[in-house]
Amino acid sequence: MTGADHQTYREVPFRVPAGTTAVTVQFSYTGKDERSVIDLGLRDPQRLRGWSGGNKSRFTLTETWATPSYLPGPLPAGEWKLILGVPNLRKDARAEYTATITLDDSPVFHGFAEAPLKAGPGWYRGDLHVHTQHSDGGCPSQTGRRVPCPTFRTLDAAVARGLDFVAVTDHNTPSHFQDLAELQGAYDALVVIPGREITTFQGHANVLGMTAPLDFQLGGPRAPDVAAILNQVDKAGGLFSINHPGLPSGEACMGCGWTAKTDDARVPAIEVVNGVGATGPLSGIPFWEKRLSAGHRVTAVGGSDNHDASLAGLRGVGTPATVVRADNLSQDAILAAIRAGHVFVDTQGTRDRLLDVTARAGGVTAGMGDVLALEKGALVRLHIKVKGAAGGQIVVRSDEPKFVPPPIPIDSADLTTDVAFGVDGKRHWVRVDVLGPDGALWLLGNPIYLR
């Protein structure tokens, strides 16, 4: 750009091929020390898609969300134009610009945050099941009326609860993704994960971490069976989790229990604790353990299923908390940890309780979610660490009763103990729970698989 471009517009064309799922523009220019200014906007072949002026140097558009200043929606093939507006460029000045335009044809989404919010491995706490105004979430207005609850209220509640991540899972719709794209920058210590609770007549399930369109109408032509839904989720890199499978289905909650014909080998996670229903006849634990005993590796998670962000305590966002051992605090790392089973569920949503279990045999160590390969007769030593659960007790659970010792009392704030048993050469699973003095489930551990 030169002085001749002062207070003019230039449209720079580029072509977008069919099948593009995201358009990202990165822009920079020289001459700012001479007060040169170049503003940005964008047109697709049919319409103006937005104008950010000088407030953004990078923006993205997809079908279901876009960087604020720009409109989400279909990305039509054809000639697009990057609009450059020049409010100021001195007569003898020169400004050189670089526009890097990235066209993505992958449906896989890696998160609204461009980088991990915290580096390094650790235990990160979150809620995988909440609802906002984009489905049936409601909360009090300024004057106390019940109104659809704005998305930011849920994020505020997650921050107040001390969470590291939250998945917003409104029913079937992607409309809340735009809210999440706008809010992530302001909540820069909380990973905001896009989710959808697909509610079918044969069960509910969360789909986490994908923003691509999803046909959810199970039994219809677009999604004739669960496999068709799973194919879409797998293609987009999402995570599928069956919700509250222990609930009954009927007029009070149509399709709440899981009755759909399903290839259990394709299901990576099950919500075994929904809200405060950790145990009892509505618990999802028996449904999950039945699949473990059938030889499947599937991760137990929890979710509050919160529909009112103003609620606190046992009915609020973060109760229960799903606690993951992830490589860093990012969407990709959190979902990878869930897939790997590096998870325990804190049913009361505390800020500090910890359960860490490893198994060791023949010089090899495996953690929750991992497989430990063994020979018949090998001695397995479980190493159990519990924090913040004084007065409770450790309970080992397994499909093989011979692996289960008597409950172990927790007589200090931090307890480390070992349990040993010999194996019989068959496939088994073993895991650890922590119960309170009254027998209530405090912490639910995922299994270590003995093979």
Short mmCIF file of C-alpha atoms in Angstrom, two decimals:
data_model
loop_
_atom_site.label_atom_id
_atom_site.label_comp_id
_atom_site.label_asym_id
_atom_site.label_seq_id
_atom_site.Cartn_x
_atom_site.Cartn_y
_atom_site.Cartn_z
CA MET A 1 0.00 0.00 0.00
CA THR A 2 1.16 3.56 -0.72
CA GLY A 3 -0.15 7.06 -0.14
CA ALA A 4 -2.39 6.61 -3.18
CA ASP A 5 -4.39 4.02 -1.20
CA HIS A 6 -5.27 6.51 1.55
CA GLN A 7 -9.01 6.23 2.40
CA THR A 8 -9.71 3.62 -0.24
CA TYR A 9 -10.72 -0.05 -0.22
CA ARG A 10 -8.96 -2.93 -1.90
CA GLU A 11 -10.52 -6.37 -2.34
CA VAL A 12 -8.02 -9.22 -2.55
CA PRO A 13 -9.59 -12.33 -4.15
CA PHE A 14 -8.91 -15.92 -3.19
CA ARG A 15 -10.66 -19.15 -4.07
CA VAL A 16 -12.37 -21.49 -1.61
CA PRO A 17 -12.87 -25.04 -2.90
CA ALA A 18 -15.89 -27.20 -2.20
CA GLY A 19 -15.61 -29.20 1.03
CA THR A 20 -13.87 -26.45 2.99
CA THR A 21 -14.81 -26.62 6.68
CA ALA A 22 -12.95 -23.56 8.01
CA VAL A 23 -11.45 -20.34 6.63
CA THR A 24 -8.81 -18.66 8.77
CA VAL A 25 -7.15 -15.31 8.02
CA GLN A 26 -3.94 -14.15 9.70
CA PHE A 27 -2.95 -10.56 8.84
CA SER A 28 -0.03 -8.27 9.56
CA TYR A 29 1.38 -5.09 8.05
CA THR A 30 4.23 -2.61 8.42
CA GLY A 31 4.21 1.17 8.79
CA LYS A 32 2.40 1.46 12.11
CA ASP A 33 5.16 3.72 13.39
CA GLU A 34 4.06 6.14 10.65
CA ARG A 35 0.41 5.83 11.76
CA SER A 36 -0.49 3.63 8.81
CA VAL A 37 -3.78 1.77 9.37
CA ILE A 38 -5.24 -1.14 7.38
CA ASP A 39 -8.64 -2.50 8.38
CA LEU A 40 -10.08 -5.93 7.59
CA GLY A 41 -13.34 -7.42 6.36
CA LEU A 42 -14.43 -10.46 4.36
CA ARG A 43 -16.91 -11.32 1.62
CA ASP A 44 -17.96 -14.74 0.39
CA PRO A 45 -19.38 -15.13 -3.15
CA GLN A 46 -22.84 -14.00 -1.99
CA ARG A 47 -22.52 -11.62 0.96
CA LEU A 48 -20.48 -9.70 3.47
CA ARG A 49 -19.32 -12.14 6.17
CA GLY A 50 -18.03 -9.53 8.60
CA TRP A 51 -15.85 -6.56 9.34
CA SER A 52 -13.32 -6.44 12.16
CA GLY A 53 -11.58 -3.21 11.21
CA GLY A 54 -8.37 -3.00 13.16
CA ASN A 55 -9.48 -4.99 16.22
CA LYS A 56 -8.32 -8.44 15.10
CA SER A 57 -5.28 -9.77 13.27
CA ARG A 58 -6.65 -13.32 13.11
CA PHE A 59 -10.14 -14.73 12.60
CA THR A 60 -11.86 -17.99 11.65
CA LEU A 61 -15.21 -18.83 10.06
CA THR A 62 -16.90 -22.24 10.13
CA GLU A 63 -20.41 -23.47 9.50
CA THR A 64 -21.39 -23.46 13.19
CA TRP A 65 -19.22 -20.71 14.74
CA ALA A 66 -16.99 -17.81 13.81
CA THR A 67 -14.65 -15.36 15.50
CA PRO A 68 -16.66 -12.37 16.78
CA SER A 69 -17.04 -9.72 14.06
CA TYR A 70 -17.78 -12.51 11.55
CA LEU A 71 -20.79 -14.64 10.69
CA PRO A 72 -20.86 -18.45 10.93
CA GLY A 73 -22.62 -20.39 8.21
CA PRO A 74 -22.05 -22.43 5.06
CA LEU A 75 -18.72 -21.80 3.32
CA PRO A 76 -19.71 -21.63 -0.37
CA ALA A 77 -17.16 -22.61 -2.99
CA GLY A 78 -15.99 -19.84 -5.29
CA GLU A 79 -14.21 -16.52 -5.16
CA TRP A 80 -14.00 -14.89 -1.74
CA LYS A 81 -12.53 -11.45 -1.11
CA LEU A 82 -10.48 -10.13 1.75
CA ILE A 83 -11.47 -6.48 2.15
CA LEU A 84 -8.70 -4.06 3.05
CA GLY A 85 -9.77 -0.61 4.15
CA VAL A 86 -7.18 2.16 4.54
CA PRO A 87 -8.31 4.91 6.96
CA ASN A 88 -4.85 6.42 6.99
CA LEU A 89 -1.67 6.14 4.93
CA ARG A 90 0.52 9.24 4.60
CA LYS A 91 1.30 10.63 1.18
CA ASP A 92 4.91 9.43 1.09
CA ALA A 93 4.44 6.35 3.25
CA ARG A 94 4.54 2.68 2.27
CA ALA A 95 2.95 -0.25 4.09
CA GLU A 96 3.57 -3.88 3.24
CA TYR A 97 0.95 -6.43 4.31
CA THR A 98 0.90 -10.20 4.55
CA ALA A 99 -2.39 -12.10 4.53
CA THR A 100 -2.07 -15.81 5.27
CA ILE A 101 -5.31 -17.61 4.43
CA THR A 102 -5.70 -21.18 5.64
CA LEU A 103 -8.41 -23.36 4.13
CA ASP A 104 -9.20 -26.45 6.18
CA ASP A 105 -11.14 -29.43 4.85
CA SER A 106 -10.99 -31.47 8.07
CA PRO A 107 -14.03 -31.58 10.37
CA VAL A 108 -11.78 -32.10 13.41
CA PHE A 109 -11.85 -29.23 15.91
CA HIS A 110 -9.02 -28.69 18.38
CA GLY A 111 -10.51 -26.09 20.71
CA PHE A 112 -11.44 -22.43 20.91
CA ALA A 113 -8.20 -21.60 22.73
CA GLU A 114 -5.23 -21.42 20.37
CA ALA A 115 -2.80 -22.86 22.95
CA PRO A 116 -3.03 -24.82 26.23
CA LEU A 117 -4.21 -22.64 29.09
CA LYS A 118 -1.73 -24.36 31.39
CA ALA A 119 1.39 -26.24 30.37
CA GLY A 120 2.48 -29.53 31.85
CA PRO A 121 0.78 -32.68 33.12
CA GLY A 122 -1.58 -32.63 36.06
CA TRP A 123 -4.96 -33.53 37.46
CA TYR A 124 -7.58 -31.22 35.96
CA ARG A 125 -11.16 -30.97 37.20
CA GLY A 126 -14.25 -30.30 35.11
CA ASP A 127 -17.93 -30.82 34.37
CA LEU A 128 -18.90 -32.65 31.17
CA HIS A 129 -22.68 -32.06 31.19
CA VAL A 130 -24.37 -28.64 31.55
CA HIS A 131 -27.22 -26.79 29.82
CA THR A 132 -27.85 -23.12 28.99
CA GLN A 133 -30.45 -20.94 27.26
CA HIS A 134 -29.70 -22.72 24.00
CA SER A 135 -31.77 -25.66 25.24
CA ASP A 136 -33.63 -25.97 28.54
CA GLY A 137 -31.31 -24.19 30.96
CA GLY A 138 -32.99 -21.49 33.05
CA CYS A 139 -32.06 -19.19 35.92
CA PRO A 140 -33.36 -16.09 37.75
CA SER A 141 -33.34 -12.76 35.93
CA GLN A 142 -32.34 -9.45 37.52
CA THR A 143 -35.83 -9.15 38.99
CA GLY A 144 -36.12 -12.83 39.94
CA ARG A 145 -38.12 -14.09 36.96
CA ARG A 146 -37.25 -17.49 35.53
CA VAL A 147 -35.58 -16.86 32.16
CA PRO A 148 -33.43 -18.82 29.68
CA CYS A 149 -29.99 -18.81 31.28
CA PRO A 150 -27.20 -16.98 29.38
CA THR A 151 -24.14 -19.07 28.63
CA PHE A 152 -21.76 -16.85 30.59
CA ARG A 153 -23.63 -17.65 33.81
CA THR A 154 -22.63 -21.30 33.46
CA LEU A 155 -18.99 -20.36 32.85
CA ASP A 156 -19.06 -18.06 35.87
CA ALA A 157 -20.39 -20.93 37.97
CA ALA A 158 -17.61 -23.21 36.69
CA VAL A 159 -14.99 -20.63 37.66
CA ALA A 160 -16.56 -20.12 41.08
CA ARG A 161 -16.42 -23.89 41.62
CA GLY A 162 -12.70 -23.95 40.80
CA LEU A 163 -13.04 -26.02 37.63
CA ASP A 164 -10.40 -26.22 34.92
CA PHE A 165 -12.78 -27.18 32.09
CA VAL A 166 -16.46 -27.34 31.28
CA ALA A 167 -18.34 -28.92 28.36
CA VAL A 168 -21.53 -27.08 27.41
CA THR A 169 -23.90 -29.76 26.10
CA ASP A 170 -27.16 -28.21 24.99
CA HIS A 171 -29.65 -30.58 23.43
CA ASN A 172 -29.01 -31.43 19.75
CA THR A 173 -28.21 -27.87 18.68
CA PRO A 174 -24.87 -26.25 17.75
CA SER A 175 -26.19 -22.71 18.37
CA HIS A 176 -24.22 -22.25 21.62
CA PHE A 177 -20.90 -22.73 19.85
CA GLN A 178 -20.92 -19.07 18.82
CA ASP A 179 -21.30 -18.06 22.48
CA LEU A 180 -18.39 -20.31 23.42
CA ALA A 181 -16.19 -18.89 20.66
CA GLU A 182 -16.89 -15.40 21.95
CA LEU A 183 -16.41 -16.25 25.64
CA GLN A 184 -13.29 -18.44 25.60
CA GLY A 185 -10.95 -15.45 25.37
CA ALA A 186 -12.45 -13.89 28.49
CA TYR A 187 -12.26 -17.17 30.43
CA ASP A 188 -8.59 -17.79 29.86
CA ALA A 189 -8.08 -20.21 32.75
CA LEU A 190 -11.11 -22.38 31.85
CA VAL A 191 -11.12 -24.68 28.82
CA VAL A 192 -14.55 -24.33 27.21
CA ILE A 193 -15.44 -27.52 25.31
CA PRO A 194 -18.25 -27.55 22.72
CA GLY A 195 -20.69 -30.37 23.30
CA ARG A 196 -24.14 -31.57 22.39
CA GLU A 197 -26.43 -33.88 24.30
CA ILE A 198 -28.14 -35.82 21.57
CA THR A 199 -31.54 -36.81 22.88
CA THR A 200 -33.05 -39.74 21.01
CA PHE A 201 -36.10 -41.85 21.80
CA GLN A 202 -33.75 -44.71 22.76
CA GLY A 203 -31.23 -42.89 24.91
CA HIS A 204 -29.24 -39.72 25.50
CA ALA A 205 -25.52 -39.26 24.83
CA ASN A 206 -23.01 -36.44 24.96
CA VAL A 207 -20.88 -35.67 21.93
CA LEU A 208 -17.86 -33.67 23.08
CA GLY A 209 -15.20 -31.63 21.32
CA MET A 210 -16.65 -31.36 17.80
CA THR A 211 -18.35 -28.42 16.09
CA ALA A 212 -19.14 -30.06 12.73
CA PRO A 213 -22.83 -30.56 11.89
CA LEU A 214 -24.31 -33.75 13.34
CA ASP A 215 -27.43 -35.66 12.33
CA PHE A 216 -28.88 -36.95 15.59
CA GLN A 217 -32.38 -38.19 14.61
CA LEU A 218 -31.89 -41.84 15.52
CA GLY A 219 -34.15 -44.10 13.48
CA GLY A 220 -34.63 -41.54 10.71
CA PRO A 221 -33.08 -41.55 7.24
CA ARG A 222 -30.13 -39.35 8.30
CA ALA A 223 -29.21 -41.50 11.30
CA PRO A 224 -30.81 -44.92 10.91
CA ASP A 225 -28.82 -46.45 13.78
CA VAL A 226 -26.29 -45.61 16.48
CA ALA A 227 -23.46 -46.69 14.17
CA ALA A 228 -24.38 -43.88 11.76
CA ILE A 229 -24.10 -41.35 14.59
CA LEU A 230 -20.81 -42.83 15.81
CA ASN A 231 -19.43 -42.65 12.26
CA GLN A 232 -20.08 -38.91 12.19
CA VAL A 233 -18.53 -38.42 15.63
CA ASP A 234 -15.44 -40.46 14.79
CA LYS A 235 -14.90 -38.61 11.51
CA ALA A 236 -14.96 -35.28 13.34
CA GLY A 237 -12.70 -36.46 16.17
CA GLY A 238 -15.40 -36.08 18.81
CA LEU A 239 -15.95 -38.15 21.93
CA PHE A 240 -19.21 -40.06 22.45
CA SER A 241 -20.43 -40.71 25.99
CA ILE A 242 -23.67 -42.49 26.91
CA ASN A 243 -25.57 -40.40 29.48
CA HIS A 244 -27.39 -41.53 32.65
CA PRO A 245 -28.07 -45.07 31.38
CA GLY A 246 -29.62 -46.11 34.69
CA LEU A 247 -32.54 -43.68 34.46
CA PRO A 248 -35.96 -45.00 33.46
CA SER A 249 -37.57 -44.00 30.18
CA GLY A 250 -41.15 -42.86 30.02
CA GLU A 251 -43.38 -39.84 29.86
CA ALA A 252 -41.46 -38.12 32.65
CA CYS A 253 -38.19 -38.39 30.74
CA MET A 254 -38.52 -39.79 27.25
CA GLY A 255 -35.51 -41.82 26.21
CA CYS A 256 -33.49 -41.07 29.36
CA GLY A 257 -32.38 -44.68 29.83
CA TRP A 258 -30.15 -46.26 27.18
CA THR A 259 -31.99 -48.92 25.14
CA ALA A 260 -30.51 -48.33 21.67
CA LYS A 261 -28.83 -51.25 19.93
CA THR A 262 -25.16 -50.40 20.26
CA ASP A 263 -21.76 -51.86 19.45
CA ASP A 264 -20.30 -51.39 22.93
CA ALA A 265 -16.76 -51.71 21.56
CA ARG A 266 -17.23 -48.31 19.87
CA VAL A 267 -18.36 -46.44 23.00
CA PRO A 268 -15.39 -44.74 24.71
CA ALA A 269 -17.18 -43.35 27.78
CA ILE A 270 -20.29 -43.70 29.95
CA GLU A 271 -21.68 -41.12 32.35
CA VAL A 272 -22.00 -43.35 35.40
CA VAL A 273 -22.65 -40.49 37.85
CA ASN A 274 -25.32 -38.00 36.81
CA GLY A 275 -25.82 -35.17 39.29
CA VAL A 276 -26.08 -36.56 42.80
CA GLY A 277 -27.21 -40.01 41.65
CA ALA A 278 -23.94 -41.85 42.27
CA THR A 279 -25.51 -44.94 43.82
CA GLY A 280 -28.94 -46.50 44.16
CA PRO A 281 -31.34 -47.90 41.58
CA LEU A 282 -30.74 -45.05 39.08
CA SER A 283 -26.95 -45.26 39.13
CA GLY A 284 -25.14 -45.92 35.87
CA ILE A 285 -22.41 -47.96 37.57
CA PRO A 286 -24.01 -51.43 37.04
CA PHE A 287 -24.57 -50.63 33.34
CA TRP A 288 -20.89 -49.68 33.03
CA GLU A 289 -19.45 -52.59 35.00
CA LYS A 290 -21.47 -55.05 32.93
CA ARG A 291 -19.60 -53.79 29.87
CA LEU A 292 -16.27 -53.96 31.67
CA SER A 293 -16.94 -57.58 32.55
CA ALA A 294 -17.80 -58.28 28.90
CA GLY A 295 -14.23 -57.28 28.03
CA HIS A 296 -14.77 -53.68 26.89
CA ARG A 297 -12.49 -50.81 27.81
CA VAL A 298 -14.78 -47.87 28.55
CA THR A 299 -14.16 -44.82 30.73
CA ALA A 300 -16.50 -43.82 33.53
CA VAL A 301 -17.19 -40.08 33.71
CA GLY A 302 -19.60 -37.84 35.60
CA GLY A 303 -21.66 -34.77 34.81
CA SER A 304 -23.86 -32.44 36.81
CA ASP A 305 -26.58 -32.20 34.14
CA ASN A 306 -27.03 -28.71 35.56
CA HIS A 307 -29.96 -26.72 34.13
CA ASP A 308 -29.68 -23.67 36.42
CA ALA A 309 -26.32 -21.98 36.78
CA SER A 310 -27.46 -20.11 39.89
CA LEU A 311 -27.63 -23.33 41.91
CA ALA A 312 -24.68 -24.17 44.14
CA GLY A 313 -23.50 -27.10 46.21
CA LEU A 314 -24.73 -30.58 45.40
CA ARG A 315 -27.04 -29.36 42.61
CA GLY A 316 -24.63 -26.93 40.99
CA VAL A 317 -22.16 -26.92 38.14
CA GLY A 318 -19.22 -29.14 39.03
CA THR A 319 -21.10 -31.78 41.06
CA PRO A 320 -19.88 -34.32 40.28
CA ALA A 321 -16.48 -33.37 38.88
CA THR A 322 -14.70 -35.49 36.29
CA VAL A 323 -11.00 -35.34 37.17
CA VAL A 324 -8.52 -36.20 34.40
CA ARG A 325 -4.78 -36.72 34.37
CA ALA A 326 -3.93 -34.82 31.19
CA ASP A 327 -0.69 -33.73 29.54
CA ASN A 328 -1.78 -30.08 29.71
CA LEU A 329 -4.89 -27.96 30.06
CA SER A 330 -6.34 -28.02 26.55
CA GLN A 331 -9.32 -29.56 24.82
CA ASP A 332 -7.23 -32.12 22.96
CA ALA A 333 -5.38 -33.23 26.11
CA ILE A 334 -8.56 -33.48 28.20
CA LEU A 335 -10.39 -35.60 25.61
CA ALA A 336 -7.30 -37.77 25.10
CA ALA A 337 -7.16 -38.41 28.86
CA ILE A 338 -10.81 -39.44 28.89
CA ARG A 339 -10.31 -41.80 25.97
CA ALA A 340 -7.33 -43.32 27.80
CA GLY A 341 -9.31 -43.77 31.03
CA HIS A 342 -6.97 -41.58 33.06
CA VAL A 343 -9.96 -40.40 35.07
CA PHE A 344 -11.67 -40.55 38.42
CA VAL A 345 -15.02 -39.06 39.41
CA ASP A 346 -15.33 -36.84 42.47
CA THR A 347 -19.03 -37.29 43.24
CA GLN A 348 -19.21 -34.30 45.58
CA GLY A 349 -17.23 -31.98 43.33
CA THR A 350 -14.60 -31.04 45.89
CA ARG A 351 -11.61 -28.93 44.97
CA ASP A 352 -8.91 -31.16 46.42
CA ARG A 353 -9.80 -34.84 46.79
CA LEU A 354 -7.45 -37.07 44.82
CA LEU A 355 -7.39 -40.74 43.84
CA ASP A 356 -4.35 -42.14 42.04
CA VAL A 357 -4.01 -45.87 41.42
CA THR A 358 -1.26 -47.79 39.67
CA ALA A 359 -0.64 -51.50 39.26
CA ARG A 360 2.80 -53.02 38.97
CA ALA A 361 3.91 -56.51 37.95
CA GLY A 362 7.14 -57.81 36.44
CA GLY A 363 8.71 -54.35 36.35
CA VAL A 364 5.81 -52.84 34.35
CA THR A 365 3.47 -50.17 35.73
CA ALA A 366 -0.04 -49.26 34.53
CA GLY A 367 -2.42 -46.55 35.71
CA MET A 368 -6.18 -46.16 35.60
CA GLY A 369 -7.39 -46.91 32.09
CA ASP A 370 -4.23 -48.75 31.09
CA VAL A 371 -3.66 -52.42 30.26
CA LEU A 372 -1.23 -54.51 32.30
CA ALA A 373 -0.03 -57.58 30.43
CA LEU A 374 0.56 -60.52 32.79
CA GLU A 375 1.48 -64.17 32.93
CA LYS A 376 -0.56 -66.66 34.94
CA GLY A 377 0.49 -66.66 38.57
CA ALA A 378 2.03 -63.18 38.42
CA LEU A 379 1.82 -61.04 41.56
CA VAL A 380 0.10 -57.68 41.02
CA ARG A 381 0.69 -54.86 43.47
CA LEU A 382 -1.84 -52.02 43.53
CA HIS A 383 -0.38 -48.73 44.73
CA ILE A 384 -3.16 -46.44 45.98
CA LYS A 385 -2.87 -42.74 46.87
CA VAL A 386 -5.80 -40.86 48.38
CA LYS A 387 -5.90 -37.20 49.47
CA GLY A 388 -8.58 -35.22 51.23
CA ALA A 389 -10.71 -38.20 52.32
CA ALA A 390 -9.92 -38.66 56.00
CA GLY A 391 -12.57 -40.74 57.77
CA GLY A 392 -13.48 -42.62 54.63
CA GLN A 393 -12.40 -46.03 53.40
CA ILE A 394 -10.76 -47.51 50.33
CA VAL A 395 -12.69 -50.25 48.57
CA VAL A 396 -11.15 -52.37 45.81
CA ARG A 397 -13.61 -53.60 43.18
CA SER A 398 -13.13 -56.26 40.50
CA ASP A 399 -14.92 -58.85 38.43
CA GLU A 400 -12.82 -61.39 40.38
CA PRO A 401 -13.70 -61.48 44.10
CA LYS A 402 -10.33 -63.05 44.95
CA PHE A 403 -8.64 -59.74 44.08
CA VAL A 404 -10.73 -57.78 46.60
CA PRO A 405 -9.35 -57.29 50.15
CA PRO A 406 -11.39 -55.95 53.09
CA PRO A 407 -12.03 -52.17 53.07
CA ILE A 408 -9.04 -50.07 54.13
CA PRO A 409 -9.74 -47.21 56.62
CA ILE A 410 -8.39 -43.76 55.72
CA ASP A 411 -7.06 -42.39 58.99
CA SER A 412 -5.19 -39.34 57.67
CA ALA A 413 -5.64 -36.53 55.18
CA ASP A 414 -3.17 -38.20 52.81
CA LEU A 415 -2.90 -41.97 52.65
CA THR A 416 -0.71 -44.23 50.54
CA THR A 417 -1.17 -47.99 50.69
CA ASP A 418 -0.50 -51.14 48.69
CA VAL A 419 -2.66 -54.16 47.91
CA ALA A 420 -1.25 -57.35 46.36
CA PHE A 421 -2.87 -60.36 44.72
CA GLY A 422 -1.95 -63.16 42.32
CA VAL A 423 -3.67 -63.49 38.94
CA ASP A 424 -5.13 -66.55 37.24
CA GLY A 425 -4.17 -65.86 33.63
CA LYS A 426 -7.65 -64.70 32.61
CA ARG A 427 -8.89 -61.28 31.52
CA HIS A 428 -9.98 -59.14 34.47
CA TRP A 429 -10.44 -55.58 35.61
CA VAL A 430 -9.70 -54.04 38.99
CA ARG A 431 -10.41 -50.57 40.26
CA VAL A 432 -10.64 -48.53 43.47
CA ASP A 433 -13.42 -46.46 45.05
CA VAL A 434 -13.35 -44.25 48.13
CA LEU A 435 -16.42 -44.30 50.37
CA GLY A 436 -17.43 -41.92 53.14
CA PRO A 437 -18.09 -42.99 56.74
CA ASP A 438 -21.76 -43.53 55.88
CA GLY A 439 -20.92 -45.67 52.85
CA ALA A 440 -21.65 -42.89 50.35
CA LEU A 441 -19.47 -42.97 47.24
CA TRP A 442 -16.95 -40.12 47.36
CA LEU A 443 -14.47 -41.04 44.63
CA LEU A 444 -14.98 -43.50 41.79
CA GLY A 445 -11.88 -44.86 40.08
CA ASN A 446 -11.54 -46.23 36.57
CA PRO A 447 -10.21 -49.74 36.05
CA ILE A 448 -6.81 -51.12 35.29
CA TYR A 449 -7.26 -53.92 32.77
CA LEU A 450 -5.40 -57.18 33.44
CA ARG A 451 -4.66 -59.10 30.28
#
